[in-house]
Amino acid sequence: MPSTNDWINNPLGVVEEMFGKIQVETLPHDSYNTVPSLNDVPLHYLKPNSLVKFRCLIQDMFDPEFYMGAYDTVDPSTKAKVLRCGKYKDVTECGVDLDSANMVTSERQTFYCVPIPGESPWVKEISSCARVVPSTSYVPSRQKRSYEDDDEDDMDTQPQAQGTPAAAEAQGNGDSKRQETEAPSGQKASSPPLDLNFPLPGEKGPACLVKVYADWDSFKLNDTMEVYGILSVSPALSALSDQSDTSSSLILDPAECMETAEELRVHSPPASLVPRLHLIHTQRLAHNNPLLPPAALEDTLASTLGEMVSVRAELLAYFTQLLLGDVLAAEYLLLHLISNVYARRDVIPLGKFTLNLSGCPATAGPAYTEQLYCALQQLVPSAYRLSMTLQNMNQLRLVPRKDYVANRLLSGALQLAANTSLYLDETQLEQGQLDPAGVRNITALGNVISWQKVDYDFNYHQMEFPSNINVLIASEGRSLLPSDCHVHLQPQVTPPNMEAYLGSALTAQSSSQLNKFRLYLTMARTLDYSISEEVTKAVEDDFVDMRKDDPQSISADDLHSLLGVARLLCLSLGQSALSTDAWSRAKHIETLRKSRSEPQGCLNGNEP
Amino acid sequence: MSSPMSTPGGKRGRPSNPSTRNEAATSPPAQRRRGQPSSNGDLPLMPTSPPTDMPDPLQDTSLFSSPPHLHHFLPSEVDMSSPLMYGTPSSRVDGTPRSGARGTPARQRPDLGSVRKSKQVDLQSEPSAADGAAAAEQPAGQRLVIWGTDVNVATCKEKFQRFLQRFIDPSSKEDENSCLDLNEPLYMQKLEEISIVGDPVLNINCGHVSSFDAELYRQLVCYPQEVIPTFDMAVNELFFERFPDSILEHQIQVRPYNALKTRNMRSLNPEDIDQLITISGMVIRTSQLIPEMQEAFFQCAVCAFSARVEVDRGRIAEPAVCRNCNTTHSLALIHNRSMFSDKQMVKIQESPEDMPAGQTPHTTVVYAHNDLVDKVQPGDRINITGIYRAVPMRVNPRQSNVKSVYKTHIDVIHFRKTDEKRLHGQDDENEQRLFTEARVQTLRELAAKPDVYDRLSSALAPSIYEHEDIKKGILLQLFGGTRKDFSQTGRGNFRAEVNILLCGDPGTSKSQLLQYVFNLVPRGQYTSGKGSSAVGLTAYIMKDPETRQTVLQTGALVLSDNGICCIDEFDKMSDSTRSVLHEVMEQQTLSIAKAGIICQLNARTSILAAANPVESQWNPKKTTIENIQLPHTLLSRFDLIFLMLDPQDEAYDRKLAHHLVSLYYQSEEQLEEENLDMAVLKDFIAYARSYIQPKLSEEAGQALIEAYVEMRKVGSGRGMVSAYPRQLESLIRLAEAHAKVRFSDKVETIDVEEAKRLHREALKQSATDPRTGFVDISILTTGMSATARKRKEEITAALKKMLQSRTKTPVMKFQQLFDDLRGQSETAITKDQFEEALKALCDEDYLTISGKTIRLAT
C-alpha cells in the first residue's frame, strides 16, 4: 500500500506500480489536507508530476481526446520491450513502438478550469493558512524569494520549506526542475497575449487544463469542485514550441491544417501558464467556505444550531448599522444573503430572492454602495460588484459566447459559480443610450433575475444554462431590472461623513466575529426545510380569508413571495419547518415593506 | 493467383511502380499507423496472396508491379480533366472512345484513405499472425481474406452485386426514390439513372444493405476501407456490363449512408476508429479549399528522368538518387505535374437537441474530398457518413518523446443535409428523430390509454395551477394539424399550425406558460413585445464584418420555423411590428424586400402570444376587442383566444394556495411521480408530429359540417353572419391535433367534439357579448359585436330619416344635428355613435362633412 507521502511526491510511480493489477487508484483519506494547492502555491514552487489540488470552476469543456492508454516501448540498445501505462501523462516514454499489438487507445476528456470567480479575499486567506505545508513541494532558492516578495505579501508569513532540495531530487523520477526563468512569465497572466479567459475582469490565478479519465458525463459546466491530480508541466506541451520545424520539411500532415493558430494556442497553451492536471480524485463543492469543511458538516451543524438565533441578532445589528439604522432593510438583506435556488419546477426556480435596495443615499457618491459591497464581500465566500455604468453595460461581455475560430467558450461576467453574490450598483447608471449590446446585457441580467438562467451564445443557437446567483441591486429609485423584493431604504441616521461612519462600522468587527457571521450565512443556506400539514392548512385559510376581504390585496404571486420570505425567515432562525409564528412574522414584514413602496406608486411590480 | 482481381487494366502498371512502393515503405516507423488488430493492411483490396507468396513482401515486388486493382492504374489516367496535367491524354489511354470499365478513368478516393498507408513492416514483423490466419482459411476452399479483416473480395463483390440486382423495398418512403418503381430492384434503377444523367455516384442506404445481408453490412461497417472499393468494383462491372456504351467522367463511386453505427457525436469512442459511422451535427466552420498532393512528380535535373512518388500519410519520400543516372540529390519536385486532390476541412458541432443539459457541445473535424468540397455551409444541419480516423500527433524529430494524444477526424463519404427539404419548401419533418423500439413502445402504450389527452395536458407546466382548457389548447398547438397542400388547385398550402392568444390579468402566470412552452419545443423562440422590432421578428440585412458582404440575418419568426414563437407582452408591440405577423399567421411565409434582396422565407411557425388588457386589469364591462385593443384582422388569425381571468372564488383560492404551498415543501421525486416526465412529453410530441398524419374520416367531416352550420346559425338567428371559413379551418386543425394525441391516423367524431368544445370554451370566454351574454364570433371578425352593429344601423337609419324630413335646409351645424337626434331618440346616443352614423351616411354619398358643417348631397 503506497503511503501518503508516495502519493504526493511520486503519484506516477504509484500508478505505474498499480498498473497491470487492479486499476483502482485510491488516495488515503487523511491525506487531503497535506496536498499542496495550486490556488495558494505559485506554480513554480510545485514539483512536476506531483500530486496537487486545485479549487476551481469548470469554465469550458473541450472535445474528448484519444490517447495511448497502454503502449510498448522499445529500448533502442537492448531491443527489450516494456509495456507502459499512458494514463495520467501527456507525453510518452521514449521509443514508443507504434505498431505494437499491445497498444490500447483510450479516451479522456479535458476541462478548462479557472479559480472560482469572485472568490473573496478572506476565503483565499483562510484556506491558504489552513493548509499544511508539505515538506517537499517547496524548493525555494534565494533568488526566487525576492520574486515572491514582490508578488505576494502573505508569503512572508509562510513557514519556510523544511524539505531539502536533495531529498526532493532523490524522489523525482528524472524530471528536471524547471528553469526559474519560466516562473515570472508564469505568474503574470497579463504579460503574454494569451487570454486566460477568466469570467470576471481583473481576476488572478492559474487556469488549468484538467484531464478527466472516468465518468466525465457527470461534470457540468460551472460546477465548482476541488480536484486532486497529477501536475504536468512538460514544456513539450506548448503548442508553439514545436511550430518552428514545420517549414523545413516537406510535410503535408493532415494534423497540420486541422486547427487554426488561435485554436492551437487556446487548446495547447504553454504549460507554464496553464498547467495540465491529470485528475485522480474530485470533490464537489457545495460551497467554497473554508470555515465549513464538507467532511465536518454534520458536527458543525449540530454545535452551531443553537447559536444561530444569537448570531442572527448580532448580524442583524451589524446590518442595521450598515444600512443607516433601517431594521427592516437589514432583515431583508439577511434573508437575501441566505437565499439559494433549491429546486426548479419546470421553468420556475424556487428559492431565489433578488433584493432591490432602493433609496441608497446618492449624495455620498459611489462611496456608500461601494462600502456596502466591501462589507458584504467580507461575509460571503464569493461576490462580484458590477457597477452598471453606461460604458460597462455597453462594453462588458456578460453572457459567455462561443468563439468558433479558437473553438472555446469566451467567458462572461455571468458565468458564475452557484451562490455567488452579484452586486449590481445601479446608482452608477447615468443618462445615455444603450446600444444593442447593452440591451442584450440588460436582458441577460433580467433573465438571471427572473429565471435564474443564462442563455450562452453559440452563434447559431443559444443554449440555456441554469444559474444560481444571488442578485442584489442597489439603486436610487426603483430599479429598471425586475426583482423579487423591493425595499426602499429609510435611513434613521444621517452621518455627516458617510465614509468614516461605514469605515468604523467595518473595522469594528473582529475577525472571530466575522468568521461567526460567515459560518452562519453558509449554514443557514444548507438547512433543510419543510411545511407540516397543519401549517399548510393554516396558510390556505389565511390566503382564502385575505382574498375574501379584498381580492385585489393578494394575488397568487404575492402568496409566492410570502411563502418565499417565510421560508427564508425560518432558515435564518435555524428552524427547518415553517411555524405559524414565522408565517405571521413574514406577513408582517411584507406588509411593512409594501407600505413603504406604495407611496412611490409601484404596485404590480412583483410579476416575474 | 486465384484472386479474381488480377485483372483488367493490369497491363498498365508503370515500371516505376515497384520502387515507389519500396520507398513509401521506408518512411519512418513512427509515422506508421499504430497497429490495432482491426486496422488491416491499408492496401485496400490488395488480395491476399496465398501465404507462400508473401514471406517477404518487401522483396516480392512482383506483387506490386502487377497492380491488382483499379487504384493502381488510376494515377495515370485520373486527371484528364485536371488543368494541372500537361501530358496528352491520348498518349496514356488506349486512344479509343472512353467507354466500358477499362476506358473510364477511375478516380482516387482520398476519402477512403487511398493515400496509401501500407503496412508492409507489420506483415514482416508479425508474419505468424497473418500467415496463420490466412493459412487456416486456406484448406477451407480457397478462402482468401484481406489482411487484417475477414473480407473475402470475391464473396463480397458477389454479395454486393446480388444486393444491387435484387434489392426491392416496396415500402420505401424515401423522397429521392419518388419517381422510381418500387417493385423493381431499386439500385438497378439508380444505375440506369446514372447512365442517363451521367453523375457517377451511387448512394447506398446502409439500412437496405443491412436488411438484405446482415453479414455484408457488418463487413461494410467494420472494414469500410476495404469493402467500399470492392463495392466500387462490383458496381462498375455490373454497370458497364449493362450499359456498355455509356460514358462517365470517372468510374462509379459507391457512397454508403445511414450507417446505424452511431448517431451522436458524444458516443464516439475509440472502438469506432476506422469504422463506418454516421453522425449528425451542425456545420460551424468550413476551411478554404486545400489542394492535397496525391502524387509528387520529381524530375532529375541532370538527365530529366522523372519519378512519381505517392504521398504516404502526408509525407513524400523524396528519392535521393536518380535511378537513371545515379546522381544524388538531383531530383526536383515539379509542382505542375504533381497530382492534387481537393480537400476541405469542415468542423461540425453537436446539434443542440442531442446534448445533455449543462454541457457544452462537442465538435469534430471532418475532411471532405473531391466533389464533396463546398457542399455544405456553416449553419447547415447534416448527417455525415464517413470513416472515423485517429492519427498520432506528429513526432517532433528533435524530441524523443511523443505526445500521447491522437488527433481524430472523419473522412467523409456522404453528406446529407437534414434541413435540405426546408429550403425547397416541400414537406419537412425530415429531422428523423430516431426513437428506440422501446421508446416507441412506451409512447404507443401511453397513447392507447383512454385518458392520454388529460394526462398530457396535466403534464404540461404542472407548476401552473388549473387553467386546464388553456393547457389543452396549448397541447393541441404543440401537436399541430396536418399539413395540406392545395397548390394544385391554386390555394397553396393550408396552415397546419395553431395560433393561440392568451389574454388576462397580470400575475396569472402567462409568462410562465410561455417560458414552459419555449423550453419544451426544440425550435422555440421567445421574444417580448416590448423589446422586439419588426426586423427582429422577420429578417434584416447586415454587412458581415469579415467578408464585407451583405447577409440576411433571420429573426425570431423565421428561426422558429416548424416550432413555436412565443411572444410575451403582445399588446406592447408597436403596430408596425404587429403588422408583419399578418402574413406569417395565415400564409406562413415572410416576404422581404430589403437592400436589393427580395425573397420569401418560410415561417411555418405557431404563435403563442400573451397580452395584458388595455387597462392592465380586465374590465368585464367591455368586450374582448375593447379589452385587448388589437386589430381584428389579427385577432381572427388566432385559432383560440383564451382569457386568463382571476376567478375570485373561495374554493379556487383554497386549491390554489394548497398547490403553491406544496411547491415549497414537496420533494423533487414526489412531484415527478405525480406527473409525466418532460422528456416523455417531448418525445411524445416529436413522435406524433413526425409520424402521425391524421386524415378526416367521413363521420368527422359530417360532424365538422354540422358544427360549422351550427356556428353560422347562431348568428343567422339575428340575421348576422357569425362564423367564417377561418373558424372552420381552425376546427379542422384542432380536431386533427386531437387525433394526433391519440396517435390515430383518422380524425373521428370525438376529435371534432373536443375541437368544438375547446373552441366554444375559448370563445365563450372571449367573445361573450357583455350586452347580450351570447357567444358572438362576429366580434372577432368585425371588431364589433352584433348588438353594437345593430344599434349602429338603427341610429344611421334614424338619422337618415331625420335628414330626409328636413331637405329644405341642406346645410346644418354638427352640434345642432346631434342635439336634435338625441332629443328624437328614446335611447341615449353617444357622440361616437353619432359620428359613426354620419360617417356611414357619408359613405353612402348621402351627405358631406366639412369641419363642423354637414351638407346634404344633392
PDB file of C-alpha atoms in Angstrom, chain A residues 412-587:
ATOM      1  CA  GLY A 412     -18.601  36.448 -19.489  1.00  0.00           C
ATOM      2  CA  ALA A 413     -19.286  38.049 -16.166  1.00  0.00           C
ATOM      3  CA  LEU A 414     -22.428  35.996 -15.709  1.00  0.00           C
ATOM      4  CA  GLN A 415     -20.548  32.734 -15.813  1.00  0.00           C
ATOM      5  CA  LEU A 416     -20.510  32.469 -12.052  1.00  0.00           C
ATOM      6  CA  ALA A 417     -20.468  29.653  -9.599  1.00  0.00           C
ATOM      7  CA  ALA A 418     -23.551  28.771  -7.613  1.00  0.00           C
ATOM      8  CA  ASN A 419     -24.345  31.087  -4.718  1.00  0.00           C
ATOM      9  CA  THR A 420     -22.114  33.858  -5.906  1.00  0.00           C
ATOM     10  CA  SER A 421     -23.364  37.249  -4.821  1.00  0.00           C
ATOM     11  CA  LEU A 422     -23.780  39.565  -7.747  1.00  0.00           C
ATOM     12  CA  TYR A 423     -23.991  43.123  -6.568  1.00  0.00           C
ATOM     13  CA  LEU A 424     -25.447  45.432  -9.193  1.00  0.00           C
ATOM     14  CA  ASP A 425     -24.706  49.046  -8.485  1.00  0.00           C
ATOM     15  CA  GLU A 426     -27.379  50.948 -10.337  1.00  0.00           C
ATOM     16  CA  THR A 427     -26.532  54.260  -8.717  1.00  0.00           C
ATOM     17  CA  GLN A 428     -23.764  54.469 -11.269  1.00  0.00           C
ATOM     18  CA  LEU A 429     -26.173  54.482 -14.169  1.00  0.00           C
ATOM     19  CA  GLU A 430     -26.202  57.779 -15.980  1.00  0.00           C
ATOM     20  CA  GLN A 431     -28.208  59.124 -18.822  1.00  0.00           C
ATOM     21  CA  GLY A 432     -27.378  57.962 -22.288  1.00  0.00           C
ATOM     22  CA  GLN A 433     -28.142  55.443 -24.939  1.00  0.00           C
ATOM     23  CA  LEU A 434     -27.778  51.697 -24.616  1.00  0.00           C
ATOM     24  CA  ASP A 435     -26.525  50.167 -27.816  1.00  0.00           C
ATOM     25  CA  PRO A 436     -27.753  46.732 -28.951  1.00  0.00           C
ATOM     26  CA  ALA A 437     -25.071  45.012 -26.901  1.00  0.00           C
ATOM     27  CA  GLY A 438     -26.164  46.988 -23.883  1.00  0.00           C
ATOM     28  CA  VAL A 439     -29.777  45.977 -24.415  1.00  0.00           C
ATOM     29  CA  ARG A 440     -28.708  42.366 -24.650  1.00  0.00           C
ATOM     30  CA  ASN A 441     -26.754  42.704 -21.435  1.00  0.00           C
ATOM     31  CA  ILE A 442     -29.730  44.167 -19.624  1.00  0.00           C
ATOM     32  CA  THR A 443     -31.932  41.374 -20.971  1.00  0.00           C
ATOM     33  CA  ALA A 444     -29.405  38.826 -19.771  1.00  0.00           C
ATOM     34  CA  LEU A 445     -29.428  40.347 -16.312  1.00  0.00           C
ATOM     35  CA  GLY A 446     -33.212  40.275 -16.357  1.00  0.00           C
ATOM     36  CA  ASN A 447     -33.173  36.603 -17.293  1.00  0.00           C
ATOM     37  CA  VAL A 448     -30.843  35.794 -14.460  1.00  0.00           C
ATOM     38  CA  ILE A 449     -33.087  37.575 -12.020  1.00  0.00           C
ATOM     39  CA  SER A 450     -36.397  36.212 -13.258  1.00  0.00           C
ATOM     40  CA  TRP A 451     -35.497  32.711 -14.362  1.00  0.00           C
ATOM     41  CA  GLN A 452     -32.029  32.097 -12.967  1.00  0.00           C
ATOM     42  CA  LYS A 453     -30.711  31.126 -16.336  1.00  0.00           C
ATOM     43  CA  VAL A 454     -28.161  32.443 -18.757  1.00  0.00           C
ATOM     44  CA  ASP A 455     -28.505  31.852 -22.482  1.00  0.00           C
ATOM     45  CA  TYR A 456     -24.979  31.242 -23.704  1.00  0.00           C
ATOM     46  CA  ASP A 457     -24.443  32.469 -27.207  1.00  0.00           C
ATOM     47  CA  PHE A 458     -23.396  29.714 -29.555  1.00  0.00           C
ATOM     48  CA  ASN A 459     -23.754  31.900 -32.603  1.00  0.00           C
ATOM     49  CA  TYR A 460     -26.083  29.550 -34.473  1.00  0.00           C
ATOM     50  CA  HIS A 461     -28.210  28.900 -31.471  1.00  0.00           C
ATOM     51  CA  GLN A 462     -28.405  29.748 -27.826  1.00  0.00           C
ATOM     52  CA  MET A 463     -28.060  27.315 -25.048  1.00  0.00           C
ATOM     53  CA  GLU A 464     -29.593  27.758 -21.695  1.00  0.00           C
ATOM     54  CA  PHE A 465     -27.552  27.155 -18.588  1.00  0.00           C
ATOM     55  CA  PRO A 466     -29.195  27.311 -15.197  1.00  0.00           C
ATOM     56  CA  SER A 467     -27.590  29.666 -12.740  1.00  0.00           C
ATOM     57  CA  ASN A 468     -27.868  30.209  -9.039  1.00  0.00           C
ATOM     58  CA  ILE A 469     -26.735  33.750  -8.461  1.00  0.00           C
ATOM     59  CA  ASN A 470     -27.853  35.974  -5.619  1.00  0.00           C
ATOM     60  CA  VAL A 471     -28.539  39.304  -7.207  1.00  0.00           C
ATOM     61  CA  LEU A 472     -28.650  42.407  -5.070  1.00  0.00           C
ATOM     62  CA  ILE A 473     -29.488  45.651  -6.805  1.00  0.00           C
ATOM     63  CA  ALA A 474     -28.563  48.902  -5.141  1.00  0.00           C
ATOM     64  CA  SER A 475     -30.320  51.841  -6.741  1.00  0.00           C
ATOM     65  CA  GLU A 476     -31.626  55.283  -6.024  1.00  0.00           C
ATOM     66  CA  GLY A 477     -35.138  54.851  -7.322  1.00  0.00           C
ATOM     67  CA  ARG A 478     -36.801  51.617  -8.143  1.00  0.00           C
ATOM     68  CA  SER A 479     -34.528  49.538 -10.327  1.00  0.00           C
ATOM     69  CA  LEU A 480     -35.112  49.144 -14.038  1.00  0.00           C
ATOM     70  CA  LEU A 481     -34.478  45.452 -13.578  1.00  0.00           C
ATOM     71  CA  PRO A 482     -37.099  43.141 -12.146  1.00  0.00           C
ATOM     72  CA  SER A 483     -36.689  41.908  -8.619  1.00  0.00           C
ATOM     73  CA  ASP A 484     -38.445  39.587  -6.191  1.00  0.00           C
ATOM     74  CA  CYS A 485     -38.456  42.084  -3.445  1.00  0.00           C
ATOM     75  CA  HIS A 486     -38.066  45.806  -3.391  1.00  0.00           C
ATOM     76  CA  VAL A 487     -37.149  47.625  -0.195  1.00  0.00           C
ATOM     77  CA  HIS A 488     -36.864  51.344  -0.055  1.00  0.00           C
ATOM     78  CA  LEU A 489     -34.191  52.369   2.374  1.00  0.00           C
ATOM     79  CA  GLN A 490     -35.308  54.705   5.148  1.00  0.00           C
ATOM     80  CA  PRO A 491     -32.187  55.943   6.876  1.00  0.00           C
ATOM     81  CA  GLN A 492     -32.639  56.700  10.542  1.00  0.00           C
ATOM     82  CA  VAL A 493     -29.294  58.338  10.937  1.00  0.00           C
ATOM     83  CA  THR A 494     -27.568  60.755   8.647  1.00  0.00           C
ATOM     84  CA  PRO A 495     -23.885  60.645   9.458  1.00  0.00           C
ATOM     85  CA  PRO A 496     -22.082  63.756   8.297  1.00  0.00           C
ATOM     86  CA  ASN A 497     -19.196  61.752   6.958  1.00  0.00           C
ATOM     87  CA  MET A 498     -20.538  58.593   5.360  1.00  0.00           C
ATOM     88  CA  GLU A 499     -17.184  57.123   4.604  1.00  0.00           C
ATOM     89  CA  ALA A 500     -15.907  57.448   8.133  1.00  0.00           C
ATOM     90  CA  TYR A 501     -19.154  56.115   9.523  1.00  0.00           C
ATOM     91  CA  LEU A 502     -19.103  52.972   7.431  1.00  0.00           C
ATOM     92  CA  GLY A 503     -15.395  52.571   7.817  1.00  0.00           C
ATOM     93  CA  SER A 504     -15.712  52.470  11.554  1.00  0.00           C
ATOM     94  CA  ALA A 505     -18.591  50.026  11.313  1.00  0.00           C
ATOM     95  CA  LEU A 506     -16.462  47.778   9.156  1.00  0.00           C
ATOM     96  CA  THR A 507     -13.417  47.808  11.323  1.00  0.00           C
ATOM     97  CA  ALA A 508     -15.399  47.370  14.494  1.00  0.00           C
ATOM     98  CA  GLN A 509     -15.953  43.730  13.662  1.00  0.00           C
ATOM     99  CA  SER A 510     -13.307  41.414  14.963  1.00  0.00           C
ATOM    100  CA  SER A 511     -12.194  38.630  12.726  1.00  0.00           C
ATOM    101  CA  SER A 512     -13.658  35.990  15.013  1.00  0.00           C
ATOM    102  CA  GLN A 513     -16.960  37.809  14.851  1.00  0.00           C
ATOM    103  CA  LEU A 514     -16.750  37.909  11.080  1.00  0.00           C
ATOM    104  CA  ASN A 515     -15.982  34.223  10.992  1.00  0.00           C
ATOM    105  CA  LYS A 516     -19.065  33.567  13.035  1.00  0.00           C
ATOM    106  CA  PHE A 517     -21.156  35.516  10.543  1.00  0.00           C
ATOM    107  CA  ARG A 518     -19.581  33.743   7.609  1.00  0.00           C
ATOM    108  CA  LEU A 519     -20.265  30.378   9.109  1.00  0.00           C
ATOM    109  CA  TYR A 520     -23.805  31.376   9.934  1.00  0.00           C
ATOM    110  CA  LEU A 521     -24.646  32.507   6.407  1.00  0.00           C
ATOM    111  CA  THR A 522     -23.347  29.334   4.817  1.00  0.00           C
ATOM    112  CA  MET A 523     -25.009  27.151   7.411  1.00  0.00           C
ATOM    113  CA  ALA A 524     -28.410  28.735   7.058  1.00  0.00           C
ATOM    114  CA  ARG A 525     -28.264  28.055   3.372  1.00  0.00           C
ATOM    115  CA  THR A 526     -27.660  24.348   3.758  1.00  0.00           C
ATOM    116  CA  LEU A 527     -30.547  23.674   6.127  1.00  0.00           C
ATOM    117  CA  ASP A 528     -33.491  21.555   5.062  1.00  0.00           C
ATOM    118  CA  TYR A 529     -36.964  22.929   5.078  1.00  0.00           C
ATOM    119  CA  SER A 530     -40.481  21.562   5.187  1.00  0.00           C
ATOM    120  CA  ILE A 531     -44.026  22.610   5.863  1.00  0.00           C
ATOM    121  CA  SER A 532     -46.287  20.479   8.011  1.00  0.00           C
ATOM    122  CA  GLU A 533     -49.897  19.591   7.241  1.00  0.00           C
ATOM    123  CA  GLU A 534     -51.346  21.879   9.887  1.00  0.00           C
ATOM    124  CA  VAL A 535     -49.346  24.863   8.827  1.00  0.00           C
ATOM    125  CA  THR A 536     -50.294  24.229   5.214  1.00  0.00           C
ATOM    126  CA  LYS A 537     -53.908  24.306   6.265  1.00  0.00           C
ATOM    127  CA  ALA A 538     -53.396  27.500   8.222  1.00  0.00           C
ATOM    128  CA  VAL A 539     -51.708  29.170   5.316  1.00  0.00           C
ATOM    129  CA  GLU A 540     -54.506  28.141   2.995  1.00  0.00           C
ATOM    130  CA  ASP A 541     -57.116  29.503   5.348  1.00  0.00           C
ATOM    131  CA  ASP A 542     -55.196  32.668   5.720  1.00  0.00           C
ATOM    132  CA  PHE A 543     -54.954  33.138   1.996  1.00  0.00           C
ATOM    133  CA  VAL A 544     -58.641  32.475   1.435  1.00  0.00           C
ATOM    134  CA  ASP A 545     -59.549  34.928   4.174  1.00  0.00           C
ATOM    135  CA  MET A 546     -57.353  37.621   2.784  1.00  0.00           C
ATOM    136  CA  ARG A 547     -58.852  37.139  -0.635  1.00  0.00           C
ATOM    137  CA  LYS A 548     -62.341  37.273   0.780  1.00  0.00           C
ATOM    138  CA  ASP A 549     -61.765  40.666   2.308  1.00  0.00           C
ATOM    139  CA  ASP A 550     -60.186  42.190  -0.706  1.00  0.00           C
ATOM    140  CA  PRO A 551     -59.413  40.123  -3.778  1.00  0.00           C
ATOM    141  CA  GLN A 552     -57.085  42.789  -5.070  1.00  0.00           C
ATOM    142  CA  SER A 553     -54.925  42.748  -1.980  1.00  0.00           C
ATOM    143  CA  ILE A 554     -53.197  39.474  -2.615  1.00  0.00           C
ATOM    144  CA  SER A 555     -52.609  37.531  -5.784  1.00  0.00           C
ATOM    145  CA  ALA A 556     -51.024  34.182  -6.429  1.00  0.00           C
ATOM    146  CA  ASP A 557     -47.729  35.915  -6.963  1.00  0.00           C
ATOM    147  CA  ASP A 558     -47.960  37.641  -3.625  1.00  0.00           C
ATOM    148  CA  LEU A 559     -48.530  34.298  -1.998  1.00  0.00           C
ATOM    149  CA  HIS A 560     -45.468  33.029  -3.787  1.00  0.00           C
ATOM    150  CA  SER A 561     -43.270  35.741  -2.399  1.00  0.00           C
ATOM    151  CA  LEU A 562     -44.825  35.424   1.054  1.00  0.00           C
ATOM    152  CA  LEU A 563     -44.010  31.737   1.118  1.00  0.00           C
ATOM    153  CA  GLY A 564     -40.503  32.543  -0.015  1.00  0.00           C
ATOM    154  CA  VAL A 565     -39.985  35.107   2.721  1.00  0.00           C
ATOM    155  CA  ALA A 566     -41.409  32.739   5.319  1.00  0.00           C
ATOM    156  CA  ARG A 567     -39.045  30.010   4.245  1.00  0.00           C
ATOM    157  CA  LEU A 568     -36.002  32.254   4.491  1.00  0.00           C
ATOM    158  CA  LEU A 569     -37.154  33.588   7.844  1.00  0.00           C
ATOM    159  CA  CYS A 570     -37.321  30.074   9.239  1.00  0.00           C
ATOM    160  CA  LEU A 571     -33.936  29.159   7.872  1.00  0.00           C
ATOM    161  CA  SER A 572     -32.383  32.292   9.276  1.00  0.00           C
ATOM    162  CA  LEU A 573     -33.597  31.257  12.700  1.00  0.00           C
ATOM    163  CA  GLY A 574     -32.231  27.779  12.295  1.00  0.00           C
ATOM    164  CA  GLN A 575     -35.677  26.225  12.063  1.00  0.00           C
ATOM    165  CA  SER A 576     -36.278  23.578   9.485  1.00  0.00           C
ATOM    166  CA  ALA A 577     -40.066  23.716   9.452  1.00  0.00           C
ATOM    167  CA  LEU A 578     -42.477  26.541   8.937  1.00  0.00           C
ATOM    168  CA  SER A 579     -44.200  27.655  12.096  1.00  0.00           C
ATOM    169  CA  THR A 580     -47.303  29.823  12.336  1.00  0.00           C
ATOM    170  CA  ASP A 581     -45.212  32.377  14.169  1.00  0.00           C
ATOM    171  CA  ALA A 582     -42.796  32.670  11.304  1.00  0.00           C
ATOM    172  CA  TRP A 583     -45.719  32.865   8.919  1.00  0.00           C
ATOM    173  CA  SER A 584     -47.280  35.800  10.683  1.00  0.00           C
ATOM    174  CA  ARG A 585     -43.886  37.436  11.033  1.00  0.00           C
ATOM    175  CA  ALA A 586     -43.355  37.052   7.284  1.00  0.00           C
ATOM    176  CA  LYS A 587     -46.768  38.582   6.671  1.00  0.00           C
TER     177      LYS A 587
END
